[in-house]
Short mmCIF file of C-alpha atoms in Angstrom, two decimals:
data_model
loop_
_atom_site.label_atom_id
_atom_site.label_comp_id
_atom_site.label_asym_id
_atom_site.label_seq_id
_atom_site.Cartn_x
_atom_site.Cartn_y
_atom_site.Cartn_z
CA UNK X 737 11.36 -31.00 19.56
CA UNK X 738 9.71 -30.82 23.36
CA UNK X 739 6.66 -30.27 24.15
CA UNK X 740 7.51 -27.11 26.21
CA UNK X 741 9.25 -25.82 22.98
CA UNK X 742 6.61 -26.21 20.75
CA UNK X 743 4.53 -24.39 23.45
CA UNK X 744 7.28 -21.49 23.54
CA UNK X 745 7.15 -20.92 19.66
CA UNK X 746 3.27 -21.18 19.49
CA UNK X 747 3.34 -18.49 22.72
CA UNK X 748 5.68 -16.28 21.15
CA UNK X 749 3.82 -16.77 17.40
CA UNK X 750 0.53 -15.54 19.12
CA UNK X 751 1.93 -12.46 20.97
CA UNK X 752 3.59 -11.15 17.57
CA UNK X 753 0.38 -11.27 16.17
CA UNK X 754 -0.87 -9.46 19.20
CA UNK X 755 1.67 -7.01 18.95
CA UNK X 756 0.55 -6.57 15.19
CA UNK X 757 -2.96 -6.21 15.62
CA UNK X 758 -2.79 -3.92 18.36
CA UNK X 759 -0.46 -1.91 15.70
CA UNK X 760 -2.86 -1.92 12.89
CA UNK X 761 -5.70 -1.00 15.43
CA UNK X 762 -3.63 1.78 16.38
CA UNK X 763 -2.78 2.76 12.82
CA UNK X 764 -7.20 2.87 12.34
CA UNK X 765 -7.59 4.74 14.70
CA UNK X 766 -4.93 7.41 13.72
CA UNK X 767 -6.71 7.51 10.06
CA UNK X 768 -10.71 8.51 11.75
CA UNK X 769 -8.89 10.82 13.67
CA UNK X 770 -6.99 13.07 10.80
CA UNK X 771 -10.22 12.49 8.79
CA UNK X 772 -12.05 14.08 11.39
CA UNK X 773 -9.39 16.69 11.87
CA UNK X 774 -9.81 17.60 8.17
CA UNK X 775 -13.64 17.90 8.45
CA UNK X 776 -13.22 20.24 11.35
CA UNK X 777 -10.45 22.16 9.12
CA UNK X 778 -12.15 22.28 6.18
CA UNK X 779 -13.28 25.93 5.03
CA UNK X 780 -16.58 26.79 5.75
CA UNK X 781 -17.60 29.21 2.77
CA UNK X 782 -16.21 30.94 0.00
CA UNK X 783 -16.32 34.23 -1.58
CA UNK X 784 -15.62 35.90 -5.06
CA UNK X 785 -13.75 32.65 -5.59
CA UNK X 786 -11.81 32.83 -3.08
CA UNK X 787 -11.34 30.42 -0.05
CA UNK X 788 -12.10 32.01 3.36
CA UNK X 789 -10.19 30.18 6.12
CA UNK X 790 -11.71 28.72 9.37
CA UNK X 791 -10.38 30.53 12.35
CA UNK X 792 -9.21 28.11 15.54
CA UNK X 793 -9.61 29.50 18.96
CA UNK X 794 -7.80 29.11 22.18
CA UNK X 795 -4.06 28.80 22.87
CA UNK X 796 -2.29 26.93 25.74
CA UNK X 797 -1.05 28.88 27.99
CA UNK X 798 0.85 26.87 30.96
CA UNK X 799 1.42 23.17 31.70
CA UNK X 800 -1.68 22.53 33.80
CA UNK X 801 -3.63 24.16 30.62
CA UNK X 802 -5.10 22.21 27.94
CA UNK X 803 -3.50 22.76 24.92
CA UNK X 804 -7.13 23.64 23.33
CA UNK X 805 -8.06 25.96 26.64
CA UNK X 806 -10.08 28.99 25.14
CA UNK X 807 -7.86 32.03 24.82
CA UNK X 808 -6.42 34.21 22.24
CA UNK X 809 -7.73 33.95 18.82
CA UNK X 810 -5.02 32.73 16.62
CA UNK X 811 -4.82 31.89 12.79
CA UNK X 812 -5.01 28.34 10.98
CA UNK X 813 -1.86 26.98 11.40
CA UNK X 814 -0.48 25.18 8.24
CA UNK X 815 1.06 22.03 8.03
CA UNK X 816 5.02 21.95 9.33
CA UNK X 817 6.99 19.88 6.49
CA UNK X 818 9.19 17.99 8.00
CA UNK X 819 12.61 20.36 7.93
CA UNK X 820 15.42 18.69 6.64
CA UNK X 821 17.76 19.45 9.92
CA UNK X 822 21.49 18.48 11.05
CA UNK X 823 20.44 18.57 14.58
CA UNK X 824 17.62 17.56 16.16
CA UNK X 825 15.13 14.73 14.50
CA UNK X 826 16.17 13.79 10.51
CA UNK X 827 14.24 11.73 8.39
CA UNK X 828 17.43 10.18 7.17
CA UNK X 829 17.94 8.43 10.85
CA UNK X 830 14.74 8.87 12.02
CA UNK X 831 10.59 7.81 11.98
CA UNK X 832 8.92 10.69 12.23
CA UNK X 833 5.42 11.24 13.30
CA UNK X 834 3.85 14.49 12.57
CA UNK X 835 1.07 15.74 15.15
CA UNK X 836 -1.48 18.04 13.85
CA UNK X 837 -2.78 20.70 17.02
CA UNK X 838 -5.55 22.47 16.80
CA UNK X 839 -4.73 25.65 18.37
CA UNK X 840 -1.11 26.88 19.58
CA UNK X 841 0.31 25.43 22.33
CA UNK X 842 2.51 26.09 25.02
CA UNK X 843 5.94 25.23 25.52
CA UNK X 844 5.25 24.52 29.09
CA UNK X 845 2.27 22.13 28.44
CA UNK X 846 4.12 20.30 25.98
CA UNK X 847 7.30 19.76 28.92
CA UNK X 848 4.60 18.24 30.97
CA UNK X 849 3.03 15.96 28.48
CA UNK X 850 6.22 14.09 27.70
CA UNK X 851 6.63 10.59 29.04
CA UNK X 852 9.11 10.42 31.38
CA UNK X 853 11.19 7.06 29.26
CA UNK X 854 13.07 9.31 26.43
CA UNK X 855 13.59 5.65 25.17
CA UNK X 856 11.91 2.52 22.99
CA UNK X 857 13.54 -0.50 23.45
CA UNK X 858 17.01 0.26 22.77
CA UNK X 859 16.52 3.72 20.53
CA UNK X 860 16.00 7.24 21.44
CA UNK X 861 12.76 8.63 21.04
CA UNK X 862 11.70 12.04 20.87
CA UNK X 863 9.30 15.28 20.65
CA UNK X 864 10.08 18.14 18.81
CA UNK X 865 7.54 21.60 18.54
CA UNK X 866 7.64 23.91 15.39
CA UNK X 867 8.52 27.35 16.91
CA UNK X 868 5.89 29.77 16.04
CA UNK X 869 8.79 32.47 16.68
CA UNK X 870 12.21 31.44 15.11
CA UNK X 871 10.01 29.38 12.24
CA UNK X 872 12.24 26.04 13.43
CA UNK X 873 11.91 22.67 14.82
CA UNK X 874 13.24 22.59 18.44
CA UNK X 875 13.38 20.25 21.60
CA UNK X 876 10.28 21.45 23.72
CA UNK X 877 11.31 24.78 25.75
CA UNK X 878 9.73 26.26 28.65
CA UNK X 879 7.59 30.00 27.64
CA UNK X 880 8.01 28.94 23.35
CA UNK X 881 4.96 28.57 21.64
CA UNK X 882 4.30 25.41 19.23
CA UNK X 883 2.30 25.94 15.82
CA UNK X 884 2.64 21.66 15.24
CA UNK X 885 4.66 18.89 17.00
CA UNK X 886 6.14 15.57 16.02
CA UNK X 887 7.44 12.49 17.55
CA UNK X 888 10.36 10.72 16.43
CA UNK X 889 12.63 7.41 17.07
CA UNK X 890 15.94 6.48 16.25
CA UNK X 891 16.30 3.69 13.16
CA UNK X 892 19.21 2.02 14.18
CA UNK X 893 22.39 2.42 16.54
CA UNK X 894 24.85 0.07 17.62
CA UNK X 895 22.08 -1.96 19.47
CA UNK X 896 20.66 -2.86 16.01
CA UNK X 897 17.70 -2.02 13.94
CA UNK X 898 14.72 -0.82 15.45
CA UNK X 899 12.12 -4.04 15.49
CA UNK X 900 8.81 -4.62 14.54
CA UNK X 901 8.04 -4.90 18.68
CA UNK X 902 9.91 -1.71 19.39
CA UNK X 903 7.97 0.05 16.76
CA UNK X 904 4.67 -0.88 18.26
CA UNK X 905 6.14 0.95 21.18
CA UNK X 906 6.61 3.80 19.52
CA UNK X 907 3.51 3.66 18.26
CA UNK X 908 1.76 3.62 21.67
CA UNK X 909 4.46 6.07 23.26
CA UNK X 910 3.53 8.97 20.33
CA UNK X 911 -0.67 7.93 20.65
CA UNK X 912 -0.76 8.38 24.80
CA UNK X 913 1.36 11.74 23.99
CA UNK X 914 -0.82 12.70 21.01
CA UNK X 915 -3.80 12.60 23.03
CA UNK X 916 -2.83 14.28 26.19
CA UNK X 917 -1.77 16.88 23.60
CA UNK X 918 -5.14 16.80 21.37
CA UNK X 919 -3.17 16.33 18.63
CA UNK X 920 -3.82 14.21 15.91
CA UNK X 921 -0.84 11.99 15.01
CA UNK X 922 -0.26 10.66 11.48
CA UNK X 923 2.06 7.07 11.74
CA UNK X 924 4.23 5.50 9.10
CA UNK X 925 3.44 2.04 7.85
CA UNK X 926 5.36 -0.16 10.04
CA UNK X 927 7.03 -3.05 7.67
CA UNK X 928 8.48 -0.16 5.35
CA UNK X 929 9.69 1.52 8.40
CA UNK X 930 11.08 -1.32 9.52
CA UNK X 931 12.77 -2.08 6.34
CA UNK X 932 14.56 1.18 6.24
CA UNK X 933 15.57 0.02 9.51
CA UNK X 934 17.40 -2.74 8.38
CA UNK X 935 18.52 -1.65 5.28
CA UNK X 936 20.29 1.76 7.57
CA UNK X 937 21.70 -0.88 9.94
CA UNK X 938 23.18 -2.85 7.63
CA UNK X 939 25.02 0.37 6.33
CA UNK X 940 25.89 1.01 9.78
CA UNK X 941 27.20 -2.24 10.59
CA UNK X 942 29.14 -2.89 7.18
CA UNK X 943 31.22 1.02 7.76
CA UNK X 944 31.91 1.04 11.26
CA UNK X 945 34.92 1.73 12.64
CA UNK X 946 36.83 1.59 15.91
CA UNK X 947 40.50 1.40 16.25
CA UNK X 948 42.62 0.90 18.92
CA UNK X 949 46.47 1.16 19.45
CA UNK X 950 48.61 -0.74 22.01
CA UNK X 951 51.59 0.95 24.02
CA UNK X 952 53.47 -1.42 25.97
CA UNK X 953 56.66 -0.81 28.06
CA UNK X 954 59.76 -2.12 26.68
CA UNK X 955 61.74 -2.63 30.12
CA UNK X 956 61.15 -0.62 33.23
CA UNK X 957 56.61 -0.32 34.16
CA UNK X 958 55.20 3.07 34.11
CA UNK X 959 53.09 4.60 37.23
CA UNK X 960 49.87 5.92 36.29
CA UNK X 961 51.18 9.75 36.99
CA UNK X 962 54.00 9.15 34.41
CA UNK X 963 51.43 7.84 32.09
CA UNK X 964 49.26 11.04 32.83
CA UNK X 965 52.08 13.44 32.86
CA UNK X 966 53.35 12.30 29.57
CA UNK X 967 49.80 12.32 27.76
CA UNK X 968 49.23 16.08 29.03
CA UNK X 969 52.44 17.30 27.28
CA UNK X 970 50.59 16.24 24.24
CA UNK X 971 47.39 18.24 25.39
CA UNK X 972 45.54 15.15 26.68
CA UNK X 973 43.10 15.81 29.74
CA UNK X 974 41.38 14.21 32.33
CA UNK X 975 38.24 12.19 31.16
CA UNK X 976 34.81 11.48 32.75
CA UNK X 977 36.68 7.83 33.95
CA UNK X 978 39.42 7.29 36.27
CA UNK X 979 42.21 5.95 33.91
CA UNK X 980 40.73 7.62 30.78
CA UNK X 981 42.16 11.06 29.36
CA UNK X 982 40.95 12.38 26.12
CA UNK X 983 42.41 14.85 23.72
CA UNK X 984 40.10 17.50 22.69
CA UNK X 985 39.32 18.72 18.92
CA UNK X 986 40.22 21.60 17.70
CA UNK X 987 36.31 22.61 16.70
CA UNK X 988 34.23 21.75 19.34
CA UNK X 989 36.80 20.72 21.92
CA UNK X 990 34.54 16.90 21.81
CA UNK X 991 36.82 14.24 22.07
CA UNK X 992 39.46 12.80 19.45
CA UNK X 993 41.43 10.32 21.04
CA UNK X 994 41.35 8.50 24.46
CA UNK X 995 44.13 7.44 26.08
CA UNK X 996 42.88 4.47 28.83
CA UNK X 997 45.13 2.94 31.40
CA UNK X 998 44.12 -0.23 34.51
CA UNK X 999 41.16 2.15 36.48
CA UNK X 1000 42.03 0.09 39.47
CA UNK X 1001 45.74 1.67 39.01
CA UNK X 1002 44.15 4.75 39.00
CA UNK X 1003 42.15 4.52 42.04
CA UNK X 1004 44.87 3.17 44.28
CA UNK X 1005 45.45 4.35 47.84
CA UNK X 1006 49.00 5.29 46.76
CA UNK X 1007 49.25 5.14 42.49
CA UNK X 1008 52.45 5.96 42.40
CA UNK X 1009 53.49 2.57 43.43
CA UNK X 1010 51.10 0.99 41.13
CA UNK X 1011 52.73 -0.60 38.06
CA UNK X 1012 51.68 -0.41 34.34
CA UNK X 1013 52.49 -1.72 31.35
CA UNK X 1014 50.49 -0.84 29.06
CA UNK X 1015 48.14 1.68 27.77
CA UNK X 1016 45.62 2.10 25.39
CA UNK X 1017 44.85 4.24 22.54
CA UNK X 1018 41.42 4.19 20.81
CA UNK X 1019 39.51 6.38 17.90
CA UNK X 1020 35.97 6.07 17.34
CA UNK X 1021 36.26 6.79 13.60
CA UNK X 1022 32.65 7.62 13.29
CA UNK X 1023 32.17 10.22 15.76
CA UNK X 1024 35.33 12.39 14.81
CA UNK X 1025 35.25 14.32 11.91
CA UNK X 1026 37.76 13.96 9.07
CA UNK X 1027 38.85 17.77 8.95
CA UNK X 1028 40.40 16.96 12.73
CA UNK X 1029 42.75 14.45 10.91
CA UNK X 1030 41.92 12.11 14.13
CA UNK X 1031 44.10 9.32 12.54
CA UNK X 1032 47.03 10.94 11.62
CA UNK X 1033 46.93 12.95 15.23
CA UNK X 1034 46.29 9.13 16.87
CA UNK X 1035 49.85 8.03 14.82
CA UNK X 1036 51.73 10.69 16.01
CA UNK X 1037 50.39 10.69 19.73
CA UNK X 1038 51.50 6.98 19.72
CA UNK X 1039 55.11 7.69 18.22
CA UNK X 1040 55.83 10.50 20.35
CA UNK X 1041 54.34 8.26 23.65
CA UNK X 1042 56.11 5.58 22.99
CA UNK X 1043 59.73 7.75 22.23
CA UNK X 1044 59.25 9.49 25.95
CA UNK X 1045 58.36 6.45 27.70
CA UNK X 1046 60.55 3.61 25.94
CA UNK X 1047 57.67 1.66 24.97
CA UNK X 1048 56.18 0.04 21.59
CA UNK X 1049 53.18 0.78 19.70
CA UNK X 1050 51.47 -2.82 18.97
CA UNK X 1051 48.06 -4.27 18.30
CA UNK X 1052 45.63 -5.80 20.75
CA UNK X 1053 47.78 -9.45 20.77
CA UNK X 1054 51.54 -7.49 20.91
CA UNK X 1055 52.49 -7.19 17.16
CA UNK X 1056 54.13 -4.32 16.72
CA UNK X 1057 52.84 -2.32 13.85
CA UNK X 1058 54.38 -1.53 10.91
CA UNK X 1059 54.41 1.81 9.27
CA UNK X 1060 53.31 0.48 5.78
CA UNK X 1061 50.56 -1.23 7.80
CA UNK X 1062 49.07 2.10 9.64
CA UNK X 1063 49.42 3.69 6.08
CA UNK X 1064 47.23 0.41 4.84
CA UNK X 1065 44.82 1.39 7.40
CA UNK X 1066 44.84 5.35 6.52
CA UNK X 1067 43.77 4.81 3.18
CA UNK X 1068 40.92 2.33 4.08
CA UNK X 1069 39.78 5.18 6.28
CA UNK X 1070 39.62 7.78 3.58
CA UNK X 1071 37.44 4.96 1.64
CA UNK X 1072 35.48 4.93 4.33
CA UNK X 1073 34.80 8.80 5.54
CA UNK X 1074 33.78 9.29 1.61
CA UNK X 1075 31.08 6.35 1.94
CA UNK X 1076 29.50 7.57 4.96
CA UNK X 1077 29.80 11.44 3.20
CA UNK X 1078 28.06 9.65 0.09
CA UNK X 1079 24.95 8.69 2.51
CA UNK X 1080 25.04 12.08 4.10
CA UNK X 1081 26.26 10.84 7.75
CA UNK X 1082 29.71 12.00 7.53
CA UNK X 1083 32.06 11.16 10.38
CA UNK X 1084 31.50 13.86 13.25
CA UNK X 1085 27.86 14.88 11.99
CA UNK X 1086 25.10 14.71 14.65
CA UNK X 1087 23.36 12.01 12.74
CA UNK X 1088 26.70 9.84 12.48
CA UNK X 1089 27.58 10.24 16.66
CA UNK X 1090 23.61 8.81 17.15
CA UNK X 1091 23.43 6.04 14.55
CA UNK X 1092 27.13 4.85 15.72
CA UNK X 1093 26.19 4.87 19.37
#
């Protein structure tokens, strides 16, 4: 081994344990504060026996307020549990952060707190406010009122499992936010946090799914407004790509099925006198609920395709498939939409569209 890579592996060795440190300092620092918050929360008398709450003052009242500006007088607010929501952040994909307030806050200051990177590293990381109206976590909203916040980032997605590096991010992301805010942020221990991490990404990785079906002419080439004409009989539409159509579910009209063709095709001066010979069809098992039967409707799009057109449905290297093979692959994809309902991230749930993404 070199000398320069010996100096490489002792550089990167030291800033890990920089990284670390800076973490643990972090994590100190989080512990005075919420022991200070609970001194300054703790009831001041009691009578008959019974407790007599403190009350907190002030209530933010526009972005360029401080959340603790003196206002309104407002009660103690209690501590949020962390809801267990389909939507927004979820402990089962998530870390979450809770940040204690003292007082109300506005919706408005929180928009203006947030960093403007909704990212760390490679997950999604977010702020969520405890409606003092509707009772619910929410994404911050302009003229809502906050009772408690909490800062959140994504586990895993198809980038991998969030790192110990990434999580010191997170760390720092919530802290800066936390103390704009006045809020006093309470972190997760990092190495079990990042063990979940692994542990949901190797889930993730081991019941992914995306398959994709080849149509290929069998004589004459198709132009790319035969391809399109043909794929709208079946109710495809245009996508967001030149050369992609989708075919929209029946629940939330999100996307089933895409149909892709050559973009370059697409985009010709003239297309009609571009040539193709083959098209694609892909489904993105984890994204598409079950009750859509997205395979079945991918089998029968490719059938009745390849009867209008004269072409073959085959695999990426130009086997044609059998039909005891696409029922093969059916009933490995009813194994595997019951393992992901098993974990609670059943295909076409919010949580199973961010971790498989």
């Amino acid at each position: 081994m070199s000398t320069l890579q010996l100096s490489l592996i002792v550089i990167g060795v030291l800033v890990l344990a920089a990284v670390m440190a800076y973490n643990a300092w972090v994590t100190r620092q989080s512990t005075s504060r919420k022991a200070a918050q609970r001194e300054i929360n703790a009831p001041a008398s009691t009578e008959g026996g019974q407790r007599i709450e403190p009350v907190l003052d002030g209530e933010g009242q526009a972005a360029a307020e401080s959340p603790a500006d003196a206002g309104d007088t407002v009660p103690p607010l209690p501590t949020m549990p962390l809801a267990d929501k389909r939507l927004g952040l979820d402990p089962l994909i998530d870390i979450i952060a809770p940040l204690a307030l003292e007082a109300v806050v506005s919706g408005d200051a929180v928009l203006a707190a947030l960093p403007r990177s909704r990212r760390v590293g490679t997950k999604p990381f977010a702020v969520e406010g405890f409606n003092a109206s509707s009772e619910e976590w929410e994404a911050p909203r302009a003229g809502q009122r906050y009772q408690a916040l909490q800062a959140g980032v994504q586990l895993a997605n198809r980038s991998g499992a969030l790192n110990e590096i990434e999580f010191s991010e997170f760390i720092v992301k919530a802290q800066a936010f936390a103390d704009v805010m006045a809020a006093a942020p309470e972190f997760p221990e990092m190495l079990e946090e990042v063990a979940r991490a692994r542990e949901l990404d190797q889930f993730a990785s081991t019941h992914d799914a995306q398959l994709g079906f080849m149509l290929r002419a069998r004589r004459a080439a198709w132009s790319p407004g035969y391809v399109t004409q043909s794929a709208a009989r079946l109710g495809f539409v245009p996508g967001a790509l030149p050369g992609r159509m989708v075919l929209p579910g029946d629940v939330d009209n999100a996307p089933i099925l895409s149909l892709q063709f050559d973009t370059q095709a697409a985009l010709a001066e003239d297309p009609e006198q571009s040539a193709l010979r083959e098209v694609s069809l892909s489904l993105d098992v984890p994204h598409v609920a079950r009750s859509e039967r997205p395979y079945q409707r991918m089998r029968e799009a490719a059938a009745s395709l390849a009867q209008a057109m004269d072409g073959v449905v085959t695999d990426d290297n130009g086997q044609p498939l059998a039909q005891e093979l696409m029922d093969r692959i059916g009933a490995d994809l009813e194994s595997l939409y019951d393992a992901l309902d098993g974990h609670d991230l059943s295909a076409g749930s919010p949580q199973a569209r961010r971790l498989f993404s």
